[in-house]
Amino acid sequence: MSDQSLRPGEIPAPLGTGATIGILGGGQLGRMLACAAARLGFKTNIFEPAMRCPAGEVAAQVFSAAYTDRMALTAFAKSVDVITYEFENIPTSALDLLGRLKPIRPGRRALEVSQDRLTEKDFLNEMGCQTAPYAAVDDLVSFEAAIEKIGTPSILKTRRLGYDGKGQLRLTKAEQAQVALDYIKGVPAILEGHVNFSHEVSVIAARGLDGSVAAFDPGENVHLGGILSTTQVPARLTPSHQQDAILMAAKLLNALDYVGVLAVELFVTNSGLIVNEIAPRVHNSGHWTQNGCTVDQFEQHIRAIAGWPLGDGKRHADVIMENLIGDAVEQVDSLAREPGTAVHLYGKADVRPGRKMGHINRVRPAQA
Amino acid sequence: MSDQSLRPGEIPAPLGTGATIGILGGGQLGRMLACAAARLGFKTNIFEPAMRCPAGEVAAQVFSAAYTDRMALTAFAKSVDVITYEFENIPTSALDLLGRLKPIRPGRRALEVSQDRLTEKDFLNEMGCQTAPYAAVDDLVSFEAAIEKIGTPSILKTRRLGYDGKGQLRLTKAEQAQVALDYIKGVPAILEGHVNFSHEVSVIAARGLDGSVAAFDPGENVHLGGILSTTQVPARLTPSHQQDAILMAAKLLNALDYVGVLAVELFVTNSGLIVNEIAPRVHNSGHWTQNGCTVDQFEQHIRAIAGWPLGDGKRHADVIMENLIGDAVEQVDSLAREPGTAVHLYGKADVRPGRKMGHINRVRPAQA
């Protein structure tokens, strides 16, 4: 039964021991979600086109098929009690099919908003959130109008399928427009204005099936080469900014009638917080919760989509999360010897530059 | 290659990402070991005679076969890099076969000692540990001699295959000897004298492949009906008793040339610490470490058997672990709402009286 078949206001029963969580995507986020699900007595089935995947190793069943394989999608949906995902770029046709068979949590609205940078920016501004100035780019004419409005330096970003800095191009002069359009092969895009920010923070928040909301303490993020490098808690935030950030996340969760964990990336500027982007899923910048909270972001997400009460995400320690990217994973032996350090690896055999191989959490007693 | 084929003093290389841990036994301990292994980038294969098992749901592969199935045992051994176990009563013939193909950690000596209560008691006394007074019981004649030596009240325990109070019988009068012998069907047993103790504690300690040793803080255990009910840290122990307990565990680990996690149950008495029993594996009384330490007992065991450095098991919180036995699991909805409480369920569908269905850890800031 999909969530659509419920009467308005009706809350589905929580899933019990032995129920099966379906996850679209078999990467490291799926792997850590599956382990969190196991902790709560659930089984996990994974849908993933790639033949071998990190999450498959901790799943009860793996469906290795394309997102266009309607028979495989149907079998997957029938094998699970609820469907969630570890990445937002799931083809709409697959979602249409799956959504008729089983509840998809978080729901379609969250995916529509986060799959398209223009829809996302429009939504955020409607919600009263500040964003970078932006304009749609569909062709050279609209691009030139966008440059006129936004100025340079600015960033051209494809509306869809971007992650870890992919599908982005920095524009320093208006004359680069044609080259930039050719580079992104003319797909729909937006031009984003430069934001003068001191640092980036993110809020990982969750909303339960009953509408209750909980947020982890904001983390402070440092990116290198477009990829998250470290997240540190506590973040440098004034008490009022910290409160603003959490209230903003809660407002977005409610507006999207959201179920599960949502990540909100924010720039800290002299004129307040500016939303960079949102991700409708557990997020790399929330990995610190594994060793800083009694209930981490993965379990919080599973609790939410299973209709359980949200757990206690209070932070009991200061944590610096550091991604192990590419051959940084080769330091694991010395990292594993560090007092207060937890090592998390994703089981990926091939080390490639820019590939997320694992992460560490350096844990220190919380400063009062 | 088994550990036996190494030169004396040679330490095998640590297992790397993608290596496979083999676990004999597919219960909840295996399930939690498999999740800890996944955290470090390993796959897990399970050998378990029962068709559906808690650990199988988070394993890469499950071998469902009897311990007498030599083909299945061989295939299992060939599929993994190292073999460990979640229970100590593995048939010797299976161990013989497996040990020729792959390293078994902890090794055979630990199993020999812990599989037989008489061997265990002899070993502990040789090591200078205090135990309850005991005597071997093989027949009515030796039983009567044992009663003469030990007195009543005392406890008759089968030498093998006892757990959670099974295979035990309390003797209050010498005249009950024949009935007691009949009850245990005349299998080899020991008679144990009564120990006047104030409470029970256990030490969960680990030894790495390099001989390094680490111990978690001792926990204080309460049993109900022969089954562990709660474990609390910190335990009520004088500083000198705490040190004694940890040094004793370290001594046993070294004497057994042990690799992995060992549990030592101790009675606290007016005349010092008395060893109740040892278990060559992760232990129910160590579940508190999941929410009280950066590296818990499951990861510590995996680190040890994989040849990794032992992790930081320092306690960062006070914890009360409570088992959810039988229909106690039905309280899970209200338990999941408690601030500071972590819920752990094992995925067992059938609720039966006395069956361990899960546990909770109630976490509080550590008192200085």
XYZ file of C-alpha atoms in Angstrom:
736
model
C 0.000 0.000 0.000
C 1.442 3.374 -0.946
C 1.176 6.386 1.364
C -1.235 7.916 -1.202
C -3.929 5.401 -0.296
C -4.175 6.639 3.288
C -6.963 8.952 4.438
C -5.828 12.515 5.150
C -4.322 12.717 8.637
C -4.004 8.951 8.946
C -0.558 7.820 10.116
C 0.559 4.394 8.883
C 1.508 1.848 11.555
C 5.214 1.669 12.436
C 7.177 -1.161 10.857
C 7.948 -4.044 13.188
C 10.866 -6.438 13.565
C 11.590 -8.345 10.378
C 10.067 -5.740 8.037
C 12.130 -4.897 4.970
C 13.489 -1.478 4.002
C 14.066 -0.960 0.278
C 16.929 1.362 -0.677
C 17.443 2.790 -4.166
C 21.207 3.031 -4.610
C 23.921 0.771 -3.258
C 26.759 3.125 -2.316
C 28.259 3.869 1.071
C 25.205 5.801 2.246
C 23.082 2.734 1.490
C 25.616 0.544 3.300
C 25.454 2.659 6.445
C 21.658 2.897 6.219
C 21.448 -0.899 5.966
C 23.543 -1.341 9.114
C 21.352 1.174 10.963
C 18.273 -0.723 9.777
C 19.777 -3.988 11.051
C 20.297 -2.371 14.450
C 16.539 -1.779 14.638
C 15.656 -5.338 13.604
C 14.943 -4.637 9.922
C 16.108 -6.339 6.755
C 17.298 -4.279 3.793
C 16.902 -4.901 0.071
C 18.988 -2.838 -2.351
C 18.207 -1.748 -5.919
C 21.414 -0.858 -7.751
C 22.362 -1.078 -11.450
C 26.053 -1.734 -10.681
C 26.876 -5.418 -10.230
C 28.871 -5.130 -7.033
C 28.086 -2.401 -4.576
C 29.045 -1.449 -1.015
C 25.483 -1.738 0.332
C 24.875 -5.146 -1.237
C 27.291 -6.745 1.214
C 25.052 -5.960 4.185
C 21.697 -6.454 2.478
C 19.309 -9.387 2.585
C 18.782 -9.118 -1.191
C 20.226 -7.092 -4.061
C 18.334 -6.268 -7.253
C 21.017 -5.558 -9.863
C 19.082 -3.984 -12.716
C 18.651 -0.749 -14.634
C 16.144 1.893 -13.528
C 14.331 1.187 -16.807
C 13.803 -2.508 -15.929
C 10.135 -2.474 -14.954
C 10.049 -6.146 -13.957
C 12.998 -5.741 -11.605
C 11.538 -2.531 -10.159
C 8.217 -4.289 -9.575
C 9.856 -7.291 -7.910
C 11.922 -4.950 -5.726
C 8.864 -2.949 -4.651
C 6.942 -6.126 -3.839
C 9.831 -7.433 -1.704
C 9.921 -4.434 0.650
C 7.641 -2.562 3.057
C 8.881 0.966 2.388
C 11.189 2.525 -0.191
C 13.868 5.139 0.423
C 16.941 6.283 -1.494
C 20.547 7.268 -0.954
C 20.763 9.672 -3.932
C 18.256 12.092 -5.399
C 18.717 11.583 -9.136
C 16.345 8.678 -9.568
C 14.546 8.647 -12.935
C 10.952 9.869 -12.669
C 9.585 6.863 -14.574
C 11.027 4.511 -11.945
C 9.546 6.602 -9.144
C 6.128 6.573 -10.850
C 6.130 2.790 -10.971
C 7.513 2.252 -7.454
C 5.239 4.846 -5.868
C 2.136 2.998 -7.024
C 3.279 -0.148 -5.183
C 4.869 1.029 -1.948
C 5.375 4.216 0.051
C 8.417 6.228 -1.030
C 9.857 8.235 1.853
C 10.911 11.035 1.646
C 8.116 11.723 -0.864
C 8.053 12.933 -4.443
C 7.876 16.640 -3.654
C 11.298 16.541 -1.961
C 12.758 14.815 -5.016
C 11.193 17.241 -7.493
C 12.651 20.141 -5.579
C 16.123 18.737 -5.132
C 16.548 17.149 -8.566
C 16.472 20.520 -10.285
C 18.565 23.482 -9.151
C 16.096 25.993 -10.595
C 13.052 24.427 -8.896
C 15.101 24.233 -5.694
C 16.135 27.882 -5.772
C 12.556 28.984 -6.582
C 11.205 26.862 -3.709
C 13.769 28.184 -1.232
C 12.981 31.792 -2.120
C 9.240 31.139 -1.851
C 9.956 29.809 1.643
C 11.654 33.078 2.569
C 15.170 31.618 2.544
C 18.007 33.692 1.132
C 19.900 32.074 -1.744
C 22.632 33.234 -4.081
C 21.255 35.418 -6.909
C 20.418 33.140 -9.829
C 18.867 33.066 -13.277
C 17.807 30.326 -15.688
C 20.101 29.535 -18.622
C 18.492 27.679 -21.532
C 20.415 29.084 -24.479
C 22.850 31.835 -25.398
C 20.150 34.517 -25.278
C 19.011 33.659 -21.768
C 22.643 33.130 -20.741
C 23.571 36.645 -21.812
C 20.539 38.026 -19.978
C 21.603 36.025 -16.908
C 25.128 37.437 -17.038
C 23.646 40.901 -17.371
C 21.591 40.294 -14.217
C 24.067 38.281 -12.091
C 27.422 39.582 -13.283
C 30.790 37.863 -13.009
C 32.443 36.045 -11.348
C 29.580 33.588 -11.265
C 29.025 29.837 -11.620
C 27.170 28.022 -14.373
C 25.543 24.870 -12.970
C 23.517 22.260 -14.833
C 20.007 22.102 -13.402
C 20.155 18.310 -13.011
C 22.593 15.515 -12.062
C 25.273 17.564 -10.335
C 27.188 16.344 -7.280
C 30.657 16.813 -5.759
C 31.266 19.848 -8.008
C 30.414 17.931 -11.203
C 28.418 19.836 -13.863
C 29.737 23.193 -12.671
C 31.816 25.822 -14.384
C 33.229 29.069 -13.054
C 32.656 32.126 -15.244
C 34.994 35.080 -14.863
C 34.190 37.046 -18.026
C 30.983 37.479 -20.048
C 32.922 36.489 -23.206
C 33.211 32.884 -21.904
C 29.470 32.303 -22.370
C 29.569 30.317 -25.625
C 32.488 28.126 -24.486
C 30.715 27.449 -21.183
C 27.472 26.517 -22.940
C 29.360 24.139 -25.228
C 31.108 22.608 -22.177
C 27.809 21.679 -20.534
C 26.496 20.559 -23.941
C 23.652 23.081 -23.865
C 21.620 21.287 -21.165
C 19.319 23.482 -19.042
C 21.347 25.290 -16.385
C 21.336 28.189 -13.974
C 23.824 30.965 -13.466
C 24.575 31.550 -9.801
C 26.057 34.756 -8.475
C 29.110 34.850 -6.261
C 28.392 34.750 -2.527
C 30.900 36.311 -0.191
C 30.770 33.884 2.722
C 33.095 33.245 5.633
C 32.365 29.529 5.927
C 29.818 26.823 5.150
C 27.709 24.919 7.673
C 25.099 22.226 7.249
C 22.112 21.181 9.268
C 21.042 17.547 9.256
C 17.428 17.416 10.371
C 14.720 14.780 10.399
C 10.957 14.663 10.350
C 8.938 11.678 11.501
C 5.795 10.215 9.987
C 3.903 11.890 12.849
C 5.278 15.305 11.888
C 7.757 15.587 14.755
C 11.048 17.268 13.889
C 14.574 16.871 15.303
C 17.870 18.390 14.228
C 21.488 17.527 14.903
C 23.873 20.307 15.845
C 25.083 22.136 12.710
C 28.466 21.053 11.351
C 31.062 23.260 9.694
C 32.212 22.023 6.291
C 35.433 22.465 4.354
C 35.523 21.442 0.702
C 38.612 20.712 -1.378
C 38.329 20.546 -5.147
C 34.527 20.571 -4.937
C 34.437 17.546 -2.608
C 33.663 17.669 1.102
C 36.907 17.259 3.027
C 36.028 17.803 6.704
C 33.008 18.510 8.886
C 33.529 19.812 12.386
C 31.115 20.117 15.296
C 30.480 22.453 16.921
C 30.395 24.834 13.949
C 31.354 28.463 14.308
C 27.878 29.990 14.586
C 26.374 32.642 16.816
C 23.571 31.274 19.007
C 21.041 33.201 16.917
C 22.443 31.885 13.612
C 22.408 28.355 15.051
C 18.756 28.782 15.939
C 17.984 30.340 12.534
C 19.619 27.419 10.762
C 17.629 24.811 12.668
C 14.327 26.681 12.347
C 14.938 27.038 8.617
C 15.506 23.288 8.268
C 12.334 22.605 10.252
C 10.346 24.998 8.049
C 11.563 23.259 4.882
C 10.772 19.806 6.332
C 7.225 20.868 7.150
C 6.668 22.603 3.814
C 7.747 19.465 1.949
C 5.633 17.215 4.222
C 8.924 15.435 4.548
C 9.625 12.019 6.132
C 13.274 11.150 6.792
C 16.564 12.997 7.043
C 17.215 16.207 5.073
C 20.518 18.044 4.718
C 20.601 21.822 4.337
C 23.885 23.458 3.308
C 24.224 27.069 4.366
C 26.725 29.847 3.714
C 27.495 32.075 6.684
C 27.716 35.725 5.528
C 27.710 39.174 7.075
C 24.085 39.530 6.021
C 22.933 36.239 7.517
C 22.590 32.645 6.362
C 22.247 31.820 2.682
C 21.030 28.400 1.586
C 23.451 26.753 -0.839
C 21.496 23.581 -1.498
C 19.402 20.878 0.103
C 19.743 17.097 -0.194
C 16.747 14.846 0.556
C 18.794 12.125 2.231
C 21.498 11.292 4.729
C 24.544 13.376 3.933
C 28.323 13.161 4.086
C 28.368 16.190 6.391
C 26.300 14.173 8.911
C 28.756 11.276 9.273
C 30.106 12.804 12.496
C 26.837 11.777 14.194
C 27.980 8.130 14.098
C 30.403 8.824 16.909
C 28.958 11.991 18.400
C 25.337 11.023 19.115
C 23.446 8.103 20.618
C 21.198 7.988 17.531
C 23.053 8.903 14.323
C 21.706 10.291 11.025
C 21.390 6.821 9.483
C 19.285 5.428 12.312
C 17.316 8.672 12.474
C 16.425 8.266 8.791
C 15.424 4.627 9.251
C 13.362 5.501 12.335
C 11.536 8.210 10.385
C 10.711 6.176 7.282
C 9.724 3.169 9.432
C 7.235 5.301 11.338
C 9.184 5.050 14.585
C 9.608 7.935 17.012
C 12.678 10.016 16.193
C 15.662 9.215 18.404
C 17.842 11.292 20.666
C 20.347 13.072 18.427
C 21.871 15.185 21.173
C 25.602 15.622 20.657
C 27.737 14.082 23.436
C 31.140 14.923 21.968
C 33.032 17.288 19.712
C 33.870 15.581 16.427
C 35.972 16.302 13.370
C 34.948 14.114 10.440
C 37.543 13.735 7.714
C 36.844 12.037 4.406
C 39.349 9.490 3.125
C 39.426 10.325 -0.571
C 41.441 8.329 -3.081
C 44.777 7.137 -1.744
C 44.237 8.922 1.588
C 42.740 5.564 2.583
C 46.274 4.175 2.684
C 46.828 6.032 5.977
C 44.267 3.790 7.644
C 46.756 1.807 9.715
C 48.103 4.884 11.478
C 44.618 6.439 11.756
C 43.323 3.255 13.393
C 45.974 3.664 16.104
C 44.911 7.207 17.048
C 43.199 7.431 20.448
C 39.642 8.733 20.105
C 39.441 8.039 16.388
C 36.818 5.875 14.705
C 37.523 4.494 11.231
C 34.741 3.879 8.711
C 35.525 2.186 5.386
C 33.103 1.466 2.565
C 34.508 -1.815 1.239
C 35.537 -0.327 -2.129
C 38.359 -2.363 -3.583
C 39.496 0.076 -6.315
C 41.226 3.205 -5.106
C 40.648 6.070 -7.584
C 41.476 9.780 -7.274
C 38.459 11.683 -5.969
C 36.681 8.481 -4.885
C 35.263 8.476 -1.357
C 36.826 5.367 0.239
C 35.877 5.980 3.862
C 36.008 8.559 6.614
C 37.264 8.982 10.143
C 35.659 10.650 13.120
C 38.040 12.209 15.598
C 36.111 12.392 18.858
C 36.910 14.727 21.742
C 34.952 15.365 24.967
C 32.398 18.124 24.355
C 33.516 21.564 25.556
C 30.907 23.071 27.867
C 46.950 -20.274 4.912
C 46.288 -21.142 8.544
C 48.073 -19.380 11.406
C 49.917 -22.665 12.081
C 51.952 -22.284 8.885
C 53.617 -19.084 10.057
C 57.130 -19.014 11.423
C 57.340 -18.452 15.200
C 57.100 -14.726 15.957
C 55.831 -13.904 12.471
C 52.746 -11.675 12.466
C 50.374 -12.138 9.511
C 49.597 -9.025 7.436
C 46.448 -7.123 8.415
C 43.381 -7.749 6.275
C 42.572 -4.972 3.820
C 39.349 -3.515 2.434
C 37.205 -6.133 0.743
C 38.610 -9.082 2.709
C 36.036 -11.540 4.049
C 35.479 -12.465 7.696
C 33.957 -15.915 8.270
C 31.720 -16.286 11.330
C 30.593 -19.630 12.746
C 27.101 -19.042 14.105
C 24.409 -16.713 12.821
C 22.773 -15.298 15.951
C 22.647 -11.729 17.194
C 26.323 -11.694 18.143
C 27.166 -12.654 14.562
C 24.796 -9.966 13.294
C 26.473 -7.261 15.340
C 29.945 -8.567 14.406
C 28.989 -8.428 10.722
C 27.913 -4.776 11.020
C 31.174 -3.933 12.802
C 33.083 -5.704 10.031
C 31.184 -3.690 7.401
C 32.197 -0.497 9.203
C 35.837 -1.436 8.624
C 35.315 -2.258 4.946
C 35.055 -6.041 5.288
C 32.554 -8.543 3.934
C 31.150 -11.273 6.179
C 30.211 -14.857 5.367
C 28.163 -16.810 7.894
C 28.098 -20.566 8.605
C 24.876 -21.512 10.378
C 22.840 -24.734 10.356
C 19.522 -22.892 10.881
C 17.859 -21.802 7.639
C 17.085 -18.209 8.601
C 19.320 -16.428 11.017
C 19.799 -12.879 12.313
C 23.374 -12.558 11.000
C 22.484 -13.824 7.532
C 20.575 -10.638 6.785
C 23.734 -8.510 6.943
C 26.129 -11.039 5.411
C 27.518 -11.270 1.892
C 26.922 -15.043 1.883
C 25.314 -17.605 4.176
C 26.302 -21.274 4.300
C 23.270 -23.092 5.722
C 24.607 -26.528 6.563
C 25.327 -28.845 9.455
C 28.692 -28.811 11.248
C 29.148 -32.352 9.945
C 28.855 -31.248 6.287
C 32.494 -31.346 5.242
C 31.848 -30.011 1.748
C 29.989 -26.983 3.081
C 32.650 -26.372 5.733
C 35.363 -26.543 3.069
C 33.530 -24.165 0.749
C 32.979 -21.773 3.653
C 36.643 -21.836 4.660
C 37.746 -21.235 1.080
C 35.401 -18.246 0.771
C 36.883 -16.326 3.705
C 40.204 -14.890 4.873
C 39.862 -15.580 8.581
C 37.406 -17.579 10.706
C 35.911 -16.546 14.014
C 32.847 -17.634 15.997
C 30.010 -16.242 18.048
C 29.574 -19.281 20.313
C 32.088 -21.682 21.821
C 30.397 -25.048 21.364
C 31.617 -25.784 17.862
C 32.231 -29.494 17.213
C 35.920 -30.393 17.289
C 35.747 -32.239 13.965
C 34.566 -29.054 12.236
C 37.353 -27.034 13.845
C 39.933 -29.604 12.744
C 38.831 -29.294 9.138
C 38.486 -25.489 9.137
C 41.770 -24.917 10.953
C 43.710 -26.677 8.230
C 42.352 -24.242 5.635
C 42.221 -20.852 7.318
C 43.262 -19.166 10.557
C 40.726 -19.589 13.359
C 40.841 -16.671 15.794
C 40.613 -16.888 18.772
C 42.601 -20.147 18.518
C 41.914 -23.730 19.571
C 43.359 -23.468 23.071
C 40.730 -20.872 24.046
C 37.985 -23.157 22.760
C 39.349 -26.252 24.524
C 39.422 -24.352 27.789
C 35.987 -22.777 27.507
C 34.125 -25.749 26.039
C 34.618 -27.818 29.189
C 33.879 -26.487 32.672
C 36.402 -28.849 34.278
C 39.251 -27.897 31.922
C 38.297 -24.249 32.434
C 38.363 -24.456 36.227
C 41.678 -26.353 36.170
C 43.183 -23.761 33.820
C 41.967 -20.827 35.922
C 43.424 -22.332 39.092
C 46.742 -23.031 37.359
C 46.772 -19.346 36.396
C 46.420 -18.384 40.040
C 42.792 -17.237 39.711
C 40.357 -18.007 42.499
C 37.317 -20.054 41.467
C 34.435 -21.648 43.330
C 35.446 -24.976 44.915
C 34.702 -27.745 42.410
C 35.044 -31.457 41.791
C 34.513 -33.714 38.794
C 31.304 -35.780 38.642
C 31.382 -38.792 36.302
C 29.116 -41.219 38.152
C 27.384 -41.749 41.500
C 30.622 -42.686 43.253
C 32.514 -39.559 42.178
C 29.358 -37.494 42.793
C 29.164 -38.669 46.394
C 32.872 -37.922 46.854
C 32.282 -34.474 45.346
C 29.409 -33.774 47.745
C 31.636 -34.920 50.612
C 34.298 -32.410 49.502
C 32.135 -29.459 48.382
C 29.083 -29.815 50.613
C 25.607 -28.374 49.990
C 24.093 -26.132 48.802
C 26.036 -26.563 45.581
C 25.391 -26.636 41.840
C 25.739 -29.574 39.459
C 26.759 -28.334 36.002
C 27.302 -30.370 32.856
C 30.897 -29.975 31.677
C 29.794 -29.118 28.118
C 27.076 -27.208 26.223
C 25.730 -25.074 29.053
C 24.563 -21.479 28.554
C 22.004 -19.096 30.069
C 21.630 -21.434 33.087
C 20.901 -24.493 30.947
C 22.457 -27.815 32.074
C 22.553 -26.681 35.692
C 20.873 -28.033 38.781
C 20.912 -26.729 42.338
C 21.608 -29.335 45.029
C 20.423 -28.645 48.566
C 20.742 -32.120 50.127
C 23.160 -34.986 49.502
C 20.181 -37.340 49.041
C 19.283 -35.609 45.742
C 22.390 -37.039 44.026
C 20.752 -39.890 42.087
C 17.837 -37.723 40.903
C 20.267 -35.003 39.805
C 22.424 -37.466 37.880
C 19.346 -38.839 36.134
C 18.255 -35.274 35.288
C 21.509 -34.525 33.436
C 21.337 -38.020 31.898
C 24.671 -39.057 33.437
C 26.840 -36.833 31.197
C 30.191 -35.686 32.634
C 29.669 -32.820 35.049
C 31.211 -30.846 37.864
C 29.880 -29.983 41.275
C 30.474 -26.357 42.174
C 30.431 -25.040 45.727
C 28.349 -22.087 46.780
C 30.091 -18.710 46.546
C 28.952 -15.953 48.859
C 29.270 -12.925 46.587
C 27.848 -9.443 46.766
C 27.567 -8.939 43.004
C 28.911 -10.066 39.636
C 31.058 -8.045 37.259
C 32.555 -8.869 33.895
C 35.587 -7.665 32.042
C 35.549 -7.553 28.249
C 39.130 -7.498 27.061
C 40.866 -7.926 23.738
C 44.253 -9.013 22.490
C 45.583 -8.144 19.055
C 47.581 -10.288 16.680
C 50.643 -8.300 17.777
C 50.065 -9.224 21.436
C 48.754 -5.825 22.511
C 45.971 -5.914 25.076
C 43.068 -3.539 25.816
C 40.177 -3.816 28.246
C 36.849 -2.061 28.526
C 35.737 -0.807 31.924
C 34.207 -3.673 33.952
C 30.414 -3.878 33.911
C 28.151 -4.985 36.753
C 25.722 -7.750 35.825
C 22.328 -8.741 37.167
C 20.844 -12.083 36.125
C 17.197 -13.098 36.307
C 16.268 -16.768 35.969
C 19.799 -17.628 34.858
C 19.738 -15.087 31.996
C 21.603 -11.778 31.977
C 19.121 -8.998 32.632
C 21.186 -5.802 32.978
C 24.792 -4.657 32.804
C 25.757 -1.331 34.292
C 28.929 0.737 33.919
C 30.659 1.835 35.987
C 30.480 -1.296 38.152
C 30.738 -1.107 41.913
C 34.412 -2.005 42.340
C 37.211 -0.613 44.478
C 40.049 0.839 42.386
C 42.258 -2.089 43.388
C 39.604 -4.673 42.477
C 39.086 -2.914 39.134
C 42.805 -3.147 38.459
C 42.908 -6.779 39.623
C 40.073 -7.673 37.276
C 41.723 -6.107 34.246
C 45.155 -7.567 35.007
C 43.556 -10.991 35.447
C 41.902 -10.723 32.032
C 45.196 -9.646 30.467
C 47.000 -12.591 32.086
C 44.445 -15.053 30.706
C 44.643 -13.492 27.217
C 48.412 -13.830 27.177
C 48.395 -17.370 28.579
C 45.967 -18.482 25.867
C 47.955 -16.654 23.134
C 44.544 -15.202 22.440
C 43.432 -13.099 19.449
C 40.060 -11.353 19.745
C 37.651 -10.400 22.512
C 37.384 -12.457 25.716
C 34.774 -12.080 28.445
C 35.646 -12.862 32.077
C 32.795 -13.102 34.587
C 33.820 -12.418 38.169
C 32.120 -12.665 41.547
C 32.947 -9.879 43.992
C 33.421 -11.344 47.497
C 34.864 -10.271 50.836
C 37.948 -12.340 50.049
C 38.519 -10.852 46.586
C 37.479 -11.635 43.029
C 36.439 -15.143 42.050
C 36.259 -16.118 38.385
C 32.867 -17.554 37.492
C 33.557 -18.364 33.849
C 35.195 -17.123 30.680
C 33.745 -16.870 27.181
C 36.064 -16.722 24.154
C 33.922 -14.243 22.234
C 31.992 -11.015 22.330
C 29.573 -11.158 25.212
C 26.116 -9.917 26.161
C 27.620 -8.052 29.113
C 29.696 -6.017 26.628
C 26.765 -4.648 24.626
C 26.946 -1.374 26.573
C 30.140 -0.559 24.660
C 28.047 0.103 21.526
C 26.882 3.375 23.010
C 29.545 4.012 25.629
C 32.775 3.798 23.617
C 34.133 5.036 20.300
C 35.216 1.485 19.430
C 32.813 -1.163 20.769
C 33.429 -4.832 21.593
C 32.273 -6.000 18.152
C 34.655 -3.728 16.261
C 37.417 -4.508 18.758
C 36.991 -8.219 18.000
C 37.020 -7.637 14.241
C 40.075 -5.382 14.530
C 41.912 -8.070 16.507
C 41.150 -11.015 14.235
C 41.860 -8.898 11.128
C 45.310 -8.032 12.461
C 44.436 -4.358 12.895
C 45.602 -2.259 15.838
C 43.147 -2.423 18.733
C 40.870 0.608 18.943
C 40.143 3.144 21.634
C 37.697 1.496 24.036
C 37.726 4.285 26.582
C 34.302 4.806 28.112
C 32.783 8.215 27.384
C 29.461 7.690 29.175
C 27.722 5.804 31.936
C 25.492 3.107 30.484
C 22.841 0.703 31.705
C 22.281 -2.112 29.233
C 18.980 -3.928 29.585
C 18.134 -7.084 27.660
C 14.748 -7.300 25.959
C 13.790 -10.894 26.690
C 10.625 -12.485 25.332
C 7.654 -10.138 25.254
C 9.667 -7.326 26.863
C 10.376 -6.399 23.248
C 6.801 -5.162 22.996
C 7.822 -2.083 25.022
C 10.028 -0.958 22.163
C 7.828 1.949 21.081
C 8.016 3.649 24.466
C 11.704 2.754 24.895
C 12.491 4.323 21.516
C 10.997 7.600 22.795
C 13.255 7.787 25.869
C 15.914 10.504 25.664
C 19.411 9.034 25.811
C 18.264 5.516 24.982
C 19.544 3.429 22.077
C 17.461 0.484 20.879
C 19.056 -2.618 19.377
C 16.860 -5.373 17.920
C 17.996 -8.662 16.414
C 15.396 -9.163 13.693
C 13.861 -12.238 15.323
C 10.269 -12.599 14.204
C 9.086 -15.163 16.785
C 8.765 -13.888 20.328
C 9.331 -16.746 22.815
C 9.705 -16.652 26.604
C 13.405 -16.468 27.540
C 14.456 -15.562 23.991
C 16.815 -12.596 23.650
C 15.012 -10.291 21.204
C 17.149 -7.181 21.600
C 18.589 -4.823 24.172
C 18.633 -1.153 25.033
C 21.467 1.042 26.222
C 20.489 3.887 28.506
C 23.278 6.430 28.184
C 24.085 9.131 30.735
C 27.020 11.575 30.844
C 29.950 9.954 32.662
C 30.254 11.006 36.309
C 33.729 12.334 37.009
